[in-house]
Structure formats: C-alpha cells, structure tokens
Tab-separated table of N, CA and C in Angstrom:
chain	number	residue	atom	x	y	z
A	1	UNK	N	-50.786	-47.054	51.683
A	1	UNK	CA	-50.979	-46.239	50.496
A	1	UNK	C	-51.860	-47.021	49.529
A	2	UNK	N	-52.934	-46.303	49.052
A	2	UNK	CA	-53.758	-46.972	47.883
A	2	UNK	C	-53.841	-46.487	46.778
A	3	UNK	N	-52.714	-46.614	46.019
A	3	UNK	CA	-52.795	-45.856	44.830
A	3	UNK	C	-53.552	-46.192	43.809
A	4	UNK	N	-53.870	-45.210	42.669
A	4	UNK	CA	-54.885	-46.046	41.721
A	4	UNK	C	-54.371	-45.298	40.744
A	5	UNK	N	-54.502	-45.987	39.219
A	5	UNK	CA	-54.473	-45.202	38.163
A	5	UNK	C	-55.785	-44.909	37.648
A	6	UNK	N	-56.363	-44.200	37.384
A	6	UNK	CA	-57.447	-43.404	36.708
A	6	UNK	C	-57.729	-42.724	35.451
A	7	UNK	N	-58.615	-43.066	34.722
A	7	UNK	CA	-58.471	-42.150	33.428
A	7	UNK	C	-58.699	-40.543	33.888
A	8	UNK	N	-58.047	-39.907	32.997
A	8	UNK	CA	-58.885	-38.498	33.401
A	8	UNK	C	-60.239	-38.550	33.598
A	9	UNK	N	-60.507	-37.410	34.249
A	9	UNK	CA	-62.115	-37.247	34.467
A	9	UNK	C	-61.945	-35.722	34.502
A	10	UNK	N	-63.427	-35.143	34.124
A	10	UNK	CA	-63.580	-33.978	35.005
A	10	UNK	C	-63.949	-33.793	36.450
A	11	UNK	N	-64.404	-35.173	36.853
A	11	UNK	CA	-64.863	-35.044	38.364
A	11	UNK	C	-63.743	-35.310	39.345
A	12	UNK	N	-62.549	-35.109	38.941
A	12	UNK	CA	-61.309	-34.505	39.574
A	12	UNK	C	-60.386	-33.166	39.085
A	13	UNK	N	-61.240	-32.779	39.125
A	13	UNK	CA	-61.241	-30.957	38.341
A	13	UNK	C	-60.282	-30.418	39.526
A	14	UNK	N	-61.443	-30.355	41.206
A	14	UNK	CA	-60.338	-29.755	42.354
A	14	UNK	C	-59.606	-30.452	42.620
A	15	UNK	N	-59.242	-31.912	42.596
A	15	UNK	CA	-57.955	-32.162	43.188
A	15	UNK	C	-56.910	-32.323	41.512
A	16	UNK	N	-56.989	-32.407	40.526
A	16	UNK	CA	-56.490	-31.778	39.830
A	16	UNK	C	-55.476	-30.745	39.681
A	17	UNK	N	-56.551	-29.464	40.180
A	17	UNK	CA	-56.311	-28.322	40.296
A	17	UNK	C	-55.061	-28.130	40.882
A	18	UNK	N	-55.210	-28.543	42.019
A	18	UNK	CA	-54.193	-28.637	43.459
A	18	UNK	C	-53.025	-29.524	42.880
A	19	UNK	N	-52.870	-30.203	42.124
A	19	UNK	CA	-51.171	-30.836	42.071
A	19	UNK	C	-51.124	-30.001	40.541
A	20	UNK	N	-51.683	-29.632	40.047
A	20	UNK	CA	-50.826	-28.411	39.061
A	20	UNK	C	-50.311	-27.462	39.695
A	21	UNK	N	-51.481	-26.441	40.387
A	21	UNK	CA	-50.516	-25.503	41.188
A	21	UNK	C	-49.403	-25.705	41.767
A	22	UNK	N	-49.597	-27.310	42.469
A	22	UNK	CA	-47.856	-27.542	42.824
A	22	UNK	C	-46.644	-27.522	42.199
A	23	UNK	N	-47.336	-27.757	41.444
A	23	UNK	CA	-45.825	-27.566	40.138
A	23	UNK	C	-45.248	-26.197	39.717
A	24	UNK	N	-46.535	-25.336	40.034
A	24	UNK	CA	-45.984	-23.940	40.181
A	24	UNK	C	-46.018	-23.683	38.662
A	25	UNK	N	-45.761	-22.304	38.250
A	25	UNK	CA	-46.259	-22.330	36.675
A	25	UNK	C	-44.052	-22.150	36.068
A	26	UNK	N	-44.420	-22.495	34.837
A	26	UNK	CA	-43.525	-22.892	34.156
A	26	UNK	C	-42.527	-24.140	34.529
A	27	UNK	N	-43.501	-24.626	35.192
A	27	UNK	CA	-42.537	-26.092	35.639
A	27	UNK	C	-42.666	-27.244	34.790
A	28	UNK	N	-41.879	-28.295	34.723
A	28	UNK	CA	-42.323	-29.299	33.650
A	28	UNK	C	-42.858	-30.214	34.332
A	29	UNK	N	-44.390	-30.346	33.606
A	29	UNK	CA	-45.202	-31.705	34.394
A	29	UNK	C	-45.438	-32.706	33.275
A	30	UNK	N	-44.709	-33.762	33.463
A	30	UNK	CA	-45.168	-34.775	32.456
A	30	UNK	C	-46.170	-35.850	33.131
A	31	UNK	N	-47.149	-36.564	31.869
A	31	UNK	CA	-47.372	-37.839	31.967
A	31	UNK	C	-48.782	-36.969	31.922
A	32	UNK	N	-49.220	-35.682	32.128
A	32	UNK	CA	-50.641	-35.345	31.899
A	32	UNK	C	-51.327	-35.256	30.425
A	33	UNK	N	-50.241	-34.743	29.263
A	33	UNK	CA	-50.228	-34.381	28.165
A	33	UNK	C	-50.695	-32.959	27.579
A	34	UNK	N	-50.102	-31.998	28.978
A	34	UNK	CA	-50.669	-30.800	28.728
A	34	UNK	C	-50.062	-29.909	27.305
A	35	UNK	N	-50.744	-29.278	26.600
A	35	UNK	CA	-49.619	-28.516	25.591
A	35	UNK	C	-50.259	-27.153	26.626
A	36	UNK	N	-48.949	-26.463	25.391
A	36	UNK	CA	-49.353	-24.441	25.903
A	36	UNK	C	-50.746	-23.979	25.502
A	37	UNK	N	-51.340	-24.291	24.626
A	37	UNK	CA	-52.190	-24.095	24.402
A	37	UNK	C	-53.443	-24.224	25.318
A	38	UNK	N	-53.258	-25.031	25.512
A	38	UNK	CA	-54.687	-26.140	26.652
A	38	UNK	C	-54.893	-24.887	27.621
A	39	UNK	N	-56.043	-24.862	28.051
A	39	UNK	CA	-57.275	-24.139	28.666
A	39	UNK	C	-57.118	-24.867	30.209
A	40	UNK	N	-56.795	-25.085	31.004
A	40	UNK	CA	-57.006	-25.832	32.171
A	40	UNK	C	-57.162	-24.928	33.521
A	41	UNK	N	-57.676	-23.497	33.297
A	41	UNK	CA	-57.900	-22.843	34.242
A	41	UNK	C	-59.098	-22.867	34.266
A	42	UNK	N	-60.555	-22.679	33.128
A	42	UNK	CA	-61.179	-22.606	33.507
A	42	UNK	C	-62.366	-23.892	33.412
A	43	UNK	N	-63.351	-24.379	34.092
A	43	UNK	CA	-64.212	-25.512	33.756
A	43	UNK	C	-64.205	-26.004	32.572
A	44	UNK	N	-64.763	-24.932	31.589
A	44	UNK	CA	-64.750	-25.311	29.800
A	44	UNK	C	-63.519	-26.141	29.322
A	45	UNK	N	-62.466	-25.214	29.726
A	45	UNK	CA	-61.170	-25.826	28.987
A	45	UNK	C	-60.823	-27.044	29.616
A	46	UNK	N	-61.109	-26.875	30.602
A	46	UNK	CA	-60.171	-28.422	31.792
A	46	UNK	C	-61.425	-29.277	30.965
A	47	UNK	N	-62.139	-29.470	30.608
A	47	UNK	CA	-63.180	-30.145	30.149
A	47	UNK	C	-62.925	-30.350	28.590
A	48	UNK	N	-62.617	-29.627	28.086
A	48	UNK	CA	-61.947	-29.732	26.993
A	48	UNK	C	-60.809	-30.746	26.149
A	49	UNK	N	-59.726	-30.347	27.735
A	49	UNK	CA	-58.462	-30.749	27.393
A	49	UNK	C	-58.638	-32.289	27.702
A	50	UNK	N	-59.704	-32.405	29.082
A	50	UNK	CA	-59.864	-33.752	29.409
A	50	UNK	C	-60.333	-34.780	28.119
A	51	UNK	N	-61.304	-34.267	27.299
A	51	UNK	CA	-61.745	-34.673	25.827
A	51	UNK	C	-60.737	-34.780	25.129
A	52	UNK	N	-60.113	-33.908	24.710
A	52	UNK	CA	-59.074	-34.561	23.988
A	52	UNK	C	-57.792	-35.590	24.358
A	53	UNK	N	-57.455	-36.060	26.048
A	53	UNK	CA	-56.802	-36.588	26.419
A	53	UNK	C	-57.033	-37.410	25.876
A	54	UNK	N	-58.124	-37.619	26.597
A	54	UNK	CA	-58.955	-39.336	25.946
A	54	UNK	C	-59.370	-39.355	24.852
A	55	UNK	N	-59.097	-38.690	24.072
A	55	UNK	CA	-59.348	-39.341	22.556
A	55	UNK	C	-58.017	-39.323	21.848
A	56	UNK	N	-57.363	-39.165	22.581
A	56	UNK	CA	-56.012	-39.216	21.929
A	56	UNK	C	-55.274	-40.418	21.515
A	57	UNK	N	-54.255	-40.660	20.983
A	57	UNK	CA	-53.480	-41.687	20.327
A	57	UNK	C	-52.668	-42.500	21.270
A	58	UNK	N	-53.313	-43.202	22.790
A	58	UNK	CA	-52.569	-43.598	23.966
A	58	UNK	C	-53.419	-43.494	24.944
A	59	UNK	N	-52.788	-44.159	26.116
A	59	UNK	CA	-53.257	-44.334	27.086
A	59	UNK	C	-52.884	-43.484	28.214
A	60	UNK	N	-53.746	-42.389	28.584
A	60	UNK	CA	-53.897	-41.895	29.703
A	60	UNK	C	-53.807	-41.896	30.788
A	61	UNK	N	-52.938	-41.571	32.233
A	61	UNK	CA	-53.743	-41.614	33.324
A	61	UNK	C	-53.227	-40.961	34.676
A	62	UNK	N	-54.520	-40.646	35.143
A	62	UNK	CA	-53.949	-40.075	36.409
A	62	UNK	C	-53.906	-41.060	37.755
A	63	UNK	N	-52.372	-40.572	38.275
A	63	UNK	CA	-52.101	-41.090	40.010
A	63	UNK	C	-52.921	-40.519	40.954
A	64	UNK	N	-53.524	-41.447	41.364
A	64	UNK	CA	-54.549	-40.948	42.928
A	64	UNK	C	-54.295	-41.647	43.495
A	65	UNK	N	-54.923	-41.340	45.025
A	65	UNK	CA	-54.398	-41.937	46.285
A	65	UNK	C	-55.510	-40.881	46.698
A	66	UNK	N	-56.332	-41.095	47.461
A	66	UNK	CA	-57.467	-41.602	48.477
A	66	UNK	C	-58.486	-39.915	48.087
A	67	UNK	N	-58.255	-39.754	46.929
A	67	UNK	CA	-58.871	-38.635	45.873
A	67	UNK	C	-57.882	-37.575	45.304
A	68	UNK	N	-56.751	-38.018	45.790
A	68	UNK	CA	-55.573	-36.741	45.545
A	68	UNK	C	-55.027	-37.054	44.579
A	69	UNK	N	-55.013	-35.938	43.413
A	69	UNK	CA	-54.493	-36.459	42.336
A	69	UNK	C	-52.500	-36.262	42.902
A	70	UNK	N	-52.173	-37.604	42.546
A	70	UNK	CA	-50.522	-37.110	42.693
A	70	UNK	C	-49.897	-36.824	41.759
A	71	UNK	N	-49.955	-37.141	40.554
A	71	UNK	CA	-49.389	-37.430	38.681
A	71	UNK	C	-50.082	-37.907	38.136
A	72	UNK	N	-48.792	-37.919	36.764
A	72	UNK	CA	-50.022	-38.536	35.459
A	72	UNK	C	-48.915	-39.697	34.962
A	73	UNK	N	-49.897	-40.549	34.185
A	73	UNK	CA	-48.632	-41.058	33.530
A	73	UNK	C	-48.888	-41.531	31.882
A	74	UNK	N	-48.666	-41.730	31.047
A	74	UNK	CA	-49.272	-41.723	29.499
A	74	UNK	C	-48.279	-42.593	29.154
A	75	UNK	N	-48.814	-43.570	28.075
A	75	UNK	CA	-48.276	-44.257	27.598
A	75	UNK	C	-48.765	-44.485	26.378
A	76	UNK	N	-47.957	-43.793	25.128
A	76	UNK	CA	-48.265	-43.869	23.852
A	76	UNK	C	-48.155	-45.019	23.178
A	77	UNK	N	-48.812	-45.450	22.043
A	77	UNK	CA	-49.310	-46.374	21.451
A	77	UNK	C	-48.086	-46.249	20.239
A	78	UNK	N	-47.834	-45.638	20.228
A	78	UNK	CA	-47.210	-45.379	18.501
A	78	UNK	C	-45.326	-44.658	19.138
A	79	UNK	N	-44.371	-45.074	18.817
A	79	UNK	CA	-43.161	-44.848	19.238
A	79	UNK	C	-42.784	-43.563	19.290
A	80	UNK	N	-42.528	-42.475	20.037
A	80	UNK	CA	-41.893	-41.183	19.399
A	80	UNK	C	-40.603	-41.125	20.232
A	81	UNK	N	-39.677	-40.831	19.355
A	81	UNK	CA	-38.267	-41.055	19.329
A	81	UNK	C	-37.683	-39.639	20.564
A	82	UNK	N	-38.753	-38.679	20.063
A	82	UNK	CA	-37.969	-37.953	21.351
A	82	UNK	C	-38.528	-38.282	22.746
A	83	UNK	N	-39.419	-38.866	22.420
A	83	UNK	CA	-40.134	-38.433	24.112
A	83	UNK	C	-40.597	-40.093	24.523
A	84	UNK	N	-40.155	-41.134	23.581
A	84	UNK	CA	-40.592	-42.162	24.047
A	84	UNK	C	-42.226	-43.025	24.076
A	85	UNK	N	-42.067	-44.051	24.533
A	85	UNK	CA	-43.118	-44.716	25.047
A	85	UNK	C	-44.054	-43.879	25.914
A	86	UNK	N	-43.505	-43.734	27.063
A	86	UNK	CA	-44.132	-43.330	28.308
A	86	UNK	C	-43.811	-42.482	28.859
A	87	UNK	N	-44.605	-41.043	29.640
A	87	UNK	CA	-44.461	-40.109	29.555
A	87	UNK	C	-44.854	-40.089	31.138
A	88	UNK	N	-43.982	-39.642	32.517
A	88	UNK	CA	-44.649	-39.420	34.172
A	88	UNK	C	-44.585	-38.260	34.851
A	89	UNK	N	-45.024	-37.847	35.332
A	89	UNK	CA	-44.604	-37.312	36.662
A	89	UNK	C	-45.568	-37.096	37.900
A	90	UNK	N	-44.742	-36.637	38.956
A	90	UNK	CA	-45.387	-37.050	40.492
A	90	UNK	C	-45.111	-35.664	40.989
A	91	UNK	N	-46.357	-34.826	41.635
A	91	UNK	CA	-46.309	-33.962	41.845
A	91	UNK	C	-44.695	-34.008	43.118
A	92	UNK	N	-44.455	-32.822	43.598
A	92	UNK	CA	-43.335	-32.674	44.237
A	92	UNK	C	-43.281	-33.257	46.063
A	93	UNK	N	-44.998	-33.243	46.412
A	93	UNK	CA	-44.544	-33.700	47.917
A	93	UNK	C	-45.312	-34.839	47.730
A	94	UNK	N	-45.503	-35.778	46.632
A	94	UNK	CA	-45.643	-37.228	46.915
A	94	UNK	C	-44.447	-37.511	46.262
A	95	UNK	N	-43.798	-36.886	46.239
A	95	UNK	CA	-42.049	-37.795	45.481
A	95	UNK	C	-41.389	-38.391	46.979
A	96	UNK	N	-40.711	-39.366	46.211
A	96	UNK	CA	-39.640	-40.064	47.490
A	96	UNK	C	-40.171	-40.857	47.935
A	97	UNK	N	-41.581	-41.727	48.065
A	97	UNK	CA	-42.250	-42.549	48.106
A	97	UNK	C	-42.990	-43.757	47.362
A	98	UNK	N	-42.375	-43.597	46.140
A	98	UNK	CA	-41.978	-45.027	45.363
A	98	UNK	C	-43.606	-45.069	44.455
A	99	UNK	N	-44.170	-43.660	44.393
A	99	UNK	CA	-45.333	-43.433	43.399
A	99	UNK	C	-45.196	-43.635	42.080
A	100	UNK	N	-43.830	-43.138	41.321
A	100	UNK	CA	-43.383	-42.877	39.933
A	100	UNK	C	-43.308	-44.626	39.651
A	101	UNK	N	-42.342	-45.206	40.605
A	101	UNK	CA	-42.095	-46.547	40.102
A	101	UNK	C	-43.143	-47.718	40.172
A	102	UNK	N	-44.351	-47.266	40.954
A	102	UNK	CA	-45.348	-47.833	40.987
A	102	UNK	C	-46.115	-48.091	39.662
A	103	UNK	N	-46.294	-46.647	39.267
A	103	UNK	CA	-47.072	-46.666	37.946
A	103	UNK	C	-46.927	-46.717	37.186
A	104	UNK	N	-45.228	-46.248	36.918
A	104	UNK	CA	-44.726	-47.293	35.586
A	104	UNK	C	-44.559	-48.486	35.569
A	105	UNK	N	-44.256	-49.076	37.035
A	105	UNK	CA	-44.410	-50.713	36.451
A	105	UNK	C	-46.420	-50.954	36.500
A	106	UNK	N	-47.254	-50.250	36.888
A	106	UNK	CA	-48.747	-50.836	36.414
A	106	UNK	C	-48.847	-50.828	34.878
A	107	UNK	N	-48.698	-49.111	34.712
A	107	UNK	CA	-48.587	-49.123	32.660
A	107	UNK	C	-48.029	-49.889	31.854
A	108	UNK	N	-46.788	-50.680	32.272
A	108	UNK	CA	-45.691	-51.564	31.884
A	108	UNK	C	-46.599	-52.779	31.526
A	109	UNK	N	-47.278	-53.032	32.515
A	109	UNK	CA	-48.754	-54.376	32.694
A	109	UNK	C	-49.915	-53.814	31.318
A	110	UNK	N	-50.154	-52.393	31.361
A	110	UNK	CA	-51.346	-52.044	30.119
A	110	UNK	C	-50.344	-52.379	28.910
A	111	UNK	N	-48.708	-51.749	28.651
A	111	UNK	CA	-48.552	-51.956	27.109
A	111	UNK	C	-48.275	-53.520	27.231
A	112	UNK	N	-47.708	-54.575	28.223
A	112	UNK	CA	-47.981	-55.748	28.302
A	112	UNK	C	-48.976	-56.088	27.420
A	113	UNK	N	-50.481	-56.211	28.481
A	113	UNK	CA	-51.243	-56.317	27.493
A	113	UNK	C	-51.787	-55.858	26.349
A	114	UNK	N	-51.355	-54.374	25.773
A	114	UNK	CA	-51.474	-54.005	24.319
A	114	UNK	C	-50.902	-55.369	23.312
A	115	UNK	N	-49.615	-56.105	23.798
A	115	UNK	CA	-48.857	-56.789	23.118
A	115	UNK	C	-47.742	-55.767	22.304
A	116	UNK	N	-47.124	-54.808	23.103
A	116	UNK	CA	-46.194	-54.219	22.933
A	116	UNK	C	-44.935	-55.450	23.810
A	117	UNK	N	-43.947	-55.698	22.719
A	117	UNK	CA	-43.004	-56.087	23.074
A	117	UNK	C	-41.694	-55.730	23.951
A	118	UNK	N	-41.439	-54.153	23.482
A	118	UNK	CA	-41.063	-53.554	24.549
A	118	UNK	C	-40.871	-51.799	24.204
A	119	UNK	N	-41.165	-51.105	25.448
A	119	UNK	CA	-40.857	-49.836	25.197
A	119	UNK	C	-39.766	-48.996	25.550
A	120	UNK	N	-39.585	-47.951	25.298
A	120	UNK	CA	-38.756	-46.631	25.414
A	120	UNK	C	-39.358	-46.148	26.367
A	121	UNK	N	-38.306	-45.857	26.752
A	121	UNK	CA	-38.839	-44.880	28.255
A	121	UNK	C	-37.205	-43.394	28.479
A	122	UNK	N	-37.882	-42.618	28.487
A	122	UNK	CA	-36.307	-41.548	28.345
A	122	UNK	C	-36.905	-40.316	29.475
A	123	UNK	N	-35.509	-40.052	29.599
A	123	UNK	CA	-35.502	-39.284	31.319
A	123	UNK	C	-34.606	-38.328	30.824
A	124	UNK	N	-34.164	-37.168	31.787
A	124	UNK	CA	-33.168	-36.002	31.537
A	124	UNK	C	-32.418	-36.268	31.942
A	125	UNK	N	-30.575	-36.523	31.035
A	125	UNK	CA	-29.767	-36.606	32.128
A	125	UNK	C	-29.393	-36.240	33.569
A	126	UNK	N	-30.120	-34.969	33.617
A	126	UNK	CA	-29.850	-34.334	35.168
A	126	UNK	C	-30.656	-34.955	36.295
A	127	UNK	N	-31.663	-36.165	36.081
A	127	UNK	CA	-32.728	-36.220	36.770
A	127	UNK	C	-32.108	-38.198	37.330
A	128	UNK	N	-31.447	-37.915	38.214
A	128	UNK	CA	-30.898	-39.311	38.726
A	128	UNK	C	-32.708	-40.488	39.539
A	129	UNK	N	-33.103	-39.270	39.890
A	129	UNK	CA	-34.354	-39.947	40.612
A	129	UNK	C	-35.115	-40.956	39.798
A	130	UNK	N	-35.497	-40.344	38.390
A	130	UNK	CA	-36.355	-40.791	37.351
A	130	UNK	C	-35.033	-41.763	36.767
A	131	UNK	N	-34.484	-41.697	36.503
A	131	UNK	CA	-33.204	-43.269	35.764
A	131	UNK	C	-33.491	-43.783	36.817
A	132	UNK	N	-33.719	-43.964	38.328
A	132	UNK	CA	-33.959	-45.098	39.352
A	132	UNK	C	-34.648	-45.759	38.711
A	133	UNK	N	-36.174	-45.178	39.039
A	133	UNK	CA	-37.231	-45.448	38.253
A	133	UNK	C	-37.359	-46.278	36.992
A	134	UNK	N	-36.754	-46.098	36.674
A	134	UNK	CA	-37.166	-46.607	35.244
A	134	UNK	C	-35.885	-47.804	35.111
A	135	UNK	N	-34.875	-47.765	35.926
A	135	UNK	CA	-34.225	-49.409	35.665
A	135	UNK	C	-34.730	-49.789	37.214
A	136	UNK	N	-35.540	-49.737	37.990
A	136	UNK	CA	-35.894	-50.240	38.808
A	136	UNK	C	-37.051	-51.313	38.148
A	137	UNK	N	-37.701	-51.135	37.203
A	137	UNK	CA	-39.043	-51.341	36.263
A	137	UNK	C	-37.825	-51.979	35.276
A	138	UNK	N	-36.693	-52.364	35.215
A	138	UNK	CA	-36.554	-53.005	34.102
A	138	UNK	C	-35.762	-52.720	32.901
A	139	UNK	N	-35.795	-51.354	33.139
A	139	UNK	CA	-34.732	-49.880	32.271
A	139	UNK	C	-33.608	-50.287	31.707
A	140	UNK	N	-32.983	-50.311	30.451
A	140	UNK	CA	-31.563	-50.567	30.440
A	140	UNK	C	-31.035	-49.827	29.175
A	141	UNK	N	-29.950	-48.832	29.958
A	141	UNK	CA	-29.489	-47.941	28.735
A	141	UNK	C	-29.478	-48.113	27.675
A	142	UNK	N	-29.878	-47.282	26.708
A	142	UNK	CA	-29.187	-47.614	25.820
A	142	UNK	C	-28.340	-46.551	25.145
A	143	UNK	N	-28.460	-45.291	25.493
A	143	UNK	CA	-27.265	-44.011	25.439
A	143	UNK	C	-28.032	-42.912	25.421
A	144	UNK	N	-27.247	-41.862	25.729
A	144	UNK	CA	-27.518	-40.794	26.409
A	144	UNK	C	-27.345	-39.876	24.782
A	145	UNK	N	-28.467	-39.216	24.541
A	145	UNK	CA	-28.633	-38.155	23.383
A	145	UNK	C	-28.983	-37.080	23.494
A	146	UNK	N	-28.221	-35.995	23.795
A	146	UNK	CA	-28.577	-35.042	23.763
A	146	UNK	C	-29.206	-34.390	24.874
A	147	UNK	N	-28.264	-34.968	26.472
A	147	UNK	CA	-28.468	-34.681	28.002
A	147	UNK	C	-30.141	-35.413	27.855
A	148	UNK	N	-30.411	-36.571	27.170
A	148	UNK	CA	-31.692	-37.359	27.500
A	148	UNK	C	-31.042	-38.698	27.100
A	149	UNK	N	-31.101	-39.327	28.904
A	149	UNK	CA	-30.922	-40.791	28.754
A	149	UNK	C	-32.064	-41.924	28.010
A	150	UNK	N	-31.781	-42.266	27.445
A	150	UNK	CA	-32.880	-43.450	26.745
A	150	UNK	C	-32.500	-44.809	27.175
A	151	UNK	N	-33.712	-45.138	27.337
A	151	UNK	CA	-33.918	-46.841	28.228
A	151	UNK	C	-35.071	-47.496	27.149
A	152	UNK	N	-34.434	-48.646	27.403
A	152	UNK	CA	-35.856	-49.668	26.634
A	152	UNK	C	-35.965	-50.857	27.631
A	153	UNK	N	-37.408	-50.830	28.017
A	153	UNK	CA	-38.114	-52.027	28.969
A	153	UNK	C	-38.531	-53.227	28.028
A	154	UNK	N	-38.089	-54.265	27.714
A	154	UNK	CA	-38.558	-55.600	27.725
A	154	UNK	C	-39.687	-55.861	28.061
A	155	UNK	N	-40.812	-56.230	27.577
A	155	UNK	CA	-42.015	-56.507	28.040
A	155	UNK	C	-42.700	-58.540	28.135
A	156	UNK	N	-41.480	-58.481	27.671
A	156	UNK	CA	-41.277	-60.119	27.455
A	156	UNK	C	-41.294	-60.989	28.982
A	157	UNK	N	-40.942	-60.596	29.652
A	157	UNK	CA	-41.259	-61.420	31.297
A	157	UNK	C	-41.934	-60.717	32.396
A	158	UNK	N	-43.161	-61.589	32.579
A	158	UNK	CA	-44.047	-60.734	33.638
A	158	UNK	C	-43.726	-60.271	34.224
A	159	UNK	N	-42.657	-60.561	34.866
A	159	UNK	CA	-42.020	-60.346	36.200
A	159	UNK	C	-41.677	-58.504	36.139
A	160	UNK	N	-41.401	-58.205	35.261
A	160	UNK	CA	-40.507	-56.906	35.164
A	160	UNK	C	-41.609	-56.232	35.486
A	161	UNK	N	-41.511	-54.883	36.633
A	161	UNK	CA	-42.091	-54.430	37.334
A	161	UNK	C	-43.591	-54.327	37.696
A	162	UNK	N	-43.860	-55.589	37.768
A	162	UNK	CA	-44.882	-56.494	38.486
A	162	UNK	C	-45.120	-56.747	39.963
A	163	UNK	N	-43.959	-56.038	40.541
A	163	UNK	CA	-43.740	-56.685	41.876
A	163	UNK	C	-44.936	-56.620	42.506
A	164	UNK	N	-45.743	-54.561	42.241
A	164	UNK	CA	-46.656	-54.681	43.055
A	164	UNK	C	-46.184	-53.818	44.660
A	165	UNK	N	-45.066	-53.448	44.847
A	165	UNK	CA	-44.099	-53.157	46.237
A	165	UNK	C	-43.738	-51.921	45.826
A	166	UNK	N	-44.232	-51.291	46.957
A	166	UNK	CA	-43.566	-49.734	47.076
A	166	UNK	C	-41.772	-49.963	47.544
A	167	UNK	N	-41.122	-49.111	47.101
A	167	UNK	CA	-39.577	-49.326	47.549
A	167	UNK	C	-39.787	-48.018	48.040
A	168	UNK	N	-38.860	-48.108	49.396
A	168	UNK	CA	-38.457	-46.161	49.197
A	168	UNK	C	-37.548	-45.366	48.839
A	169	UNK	N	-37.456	-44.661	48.010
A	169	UNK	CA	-36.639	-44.138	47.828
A	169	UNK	C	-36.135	-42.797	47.472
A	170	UNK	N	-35.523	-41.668	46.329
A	170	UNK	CA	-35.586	-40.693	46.605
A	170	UNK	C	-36.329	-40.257	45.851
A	171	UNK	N	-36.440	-38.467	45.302
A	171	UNK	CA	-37.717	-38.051	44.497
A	171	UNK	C	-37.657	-38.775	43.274
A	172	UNK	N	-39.149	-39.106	43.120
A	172	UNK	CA	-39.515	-39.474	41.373
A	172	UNK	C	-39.792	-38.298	40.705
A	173	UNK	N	-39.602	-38.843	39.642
A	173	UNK	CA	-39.473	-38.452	38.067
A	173	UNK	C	-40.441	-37.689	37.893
C-alpha cells in the first residue's frame, strides 16, 4: 500500500468524485470540509470548494493510494471545542485496513511540526472503530459529552504515532 496525503487539487476531480458517491448522499464524510452549501457536483463548484479548502484556517488533505482518493483528513489550526483538532474519514471499502490510523498519525507529524503541543481529537460514541484509531495514535480520554468521546494527543514525544506501520484492523473512522 502507498498511501499519500495530498492537498486538494482539482486534478483529482474523478477520483474524488468516486469516494463521495461512496458515501452515498446524506452520509457523514469527514476530514474533506464539505458544508451544505458547497457546489461539488459540478466542475465550477468542485473548483470552488477546492479554493476555499485551501485557503482556509488549517490544514487540508486528501488520502490517496495509487490515484484513488480514499479520505480526507483536516487538521485545524485554531481549537474548536465541538469538533476538535482533527477532522477524518475513509471512504467505506478502504476501511479495515489501517488507512484512518495512518493519517492521523502523518497529520499528528504536520501539527508536530506546527509546534502544537497537543491536540483534540473527538469521535461518536457509537463509532468503536474511530476511538481505535485515535488511542492507537496516542488518544486518551478525556470524557464522553454528549454521545462524543473526546481524546487529547500529546504531541510532546515523537514516537506517538510515528510508527509509520499499517496495523489491521477493523473499519476506520
């Protein structure tokens, strides 16, 4: 597996395309930063929305693997209490293959080097796959608000999800 993180582009418009539809419509896809609003059906708008990704207040990015977009994953610059640091998800048939925990521990390495000390990272209580994830990378409760578990990663020792090693395990986040 060669995964890569990527900024958005438009010159992954069709494979793009193809892991939204997977998600099927009204599904929740995080880590792209889509709102309701956003245009992403047609060239203009996907071009659009891609502009404003990247000019946005954080760091961007999409999961690929050998041009296929699999997820996104975002990692905000500035704290927000509901939604955290870092924001993922992995389309549905690259889950279970240790993609989610990959790229949060790479992003873990970008707010590293921001000189973020450590972040928030929060999951849905119902979602056991994504709490792997995220204390696999380092995660450690700190209580559950409102059926959303909240974790804060330490950014203080390289080591924390640095490994670099796919694990396998069940669907990500």
């Amino acid at each position: 597996m060669a995964l890569t993180l990527v900024e958005p582009s438009i010159d992954l418009y069709v494979a793009w395309r193809e892991a939204h539809a997977e998600w099927g419509p009204g599904l929740h896809e995080d880590g792209f930063g889509l709102e309701a609003t956003d245009d992403v059906e047609s060239v203009q708008g996907f071009q659009a929305w891609v502009a404003r990704v990247r000019a946005g207040g954080g760091t961007s990015r999409w999961i690929v693997e050998d041009g296929r977009v699999l997820g996104g994953i975002g990692l905000r610059h500035e704290l927000n209490e509901r939604t955290g640091h870092i924001g993922y998800g992995v389309r549905p048939s690259a889950r279970g293959r240790g993609v989610a925990s990959w790229a949060l521990g790479a992003i873990l390495g970008e707010a590293r080097a921001r000189g973020m000390g450590r972040v928030l990272v929060v999951c849905l209580a119902d979602n056991p796959s994504s709490a792997r994830t995220i204390e696999r990378n380092g995660g450690v409760l700190e209580e559950v608000r409102a059926e959303v578990c909240r974790y804060w990663i330490e950014l203080g020792s390289p080591a924390a999800g640095e490994s670099g090693v796919l694990a396998e395990e069940g669907a990500d986040g």
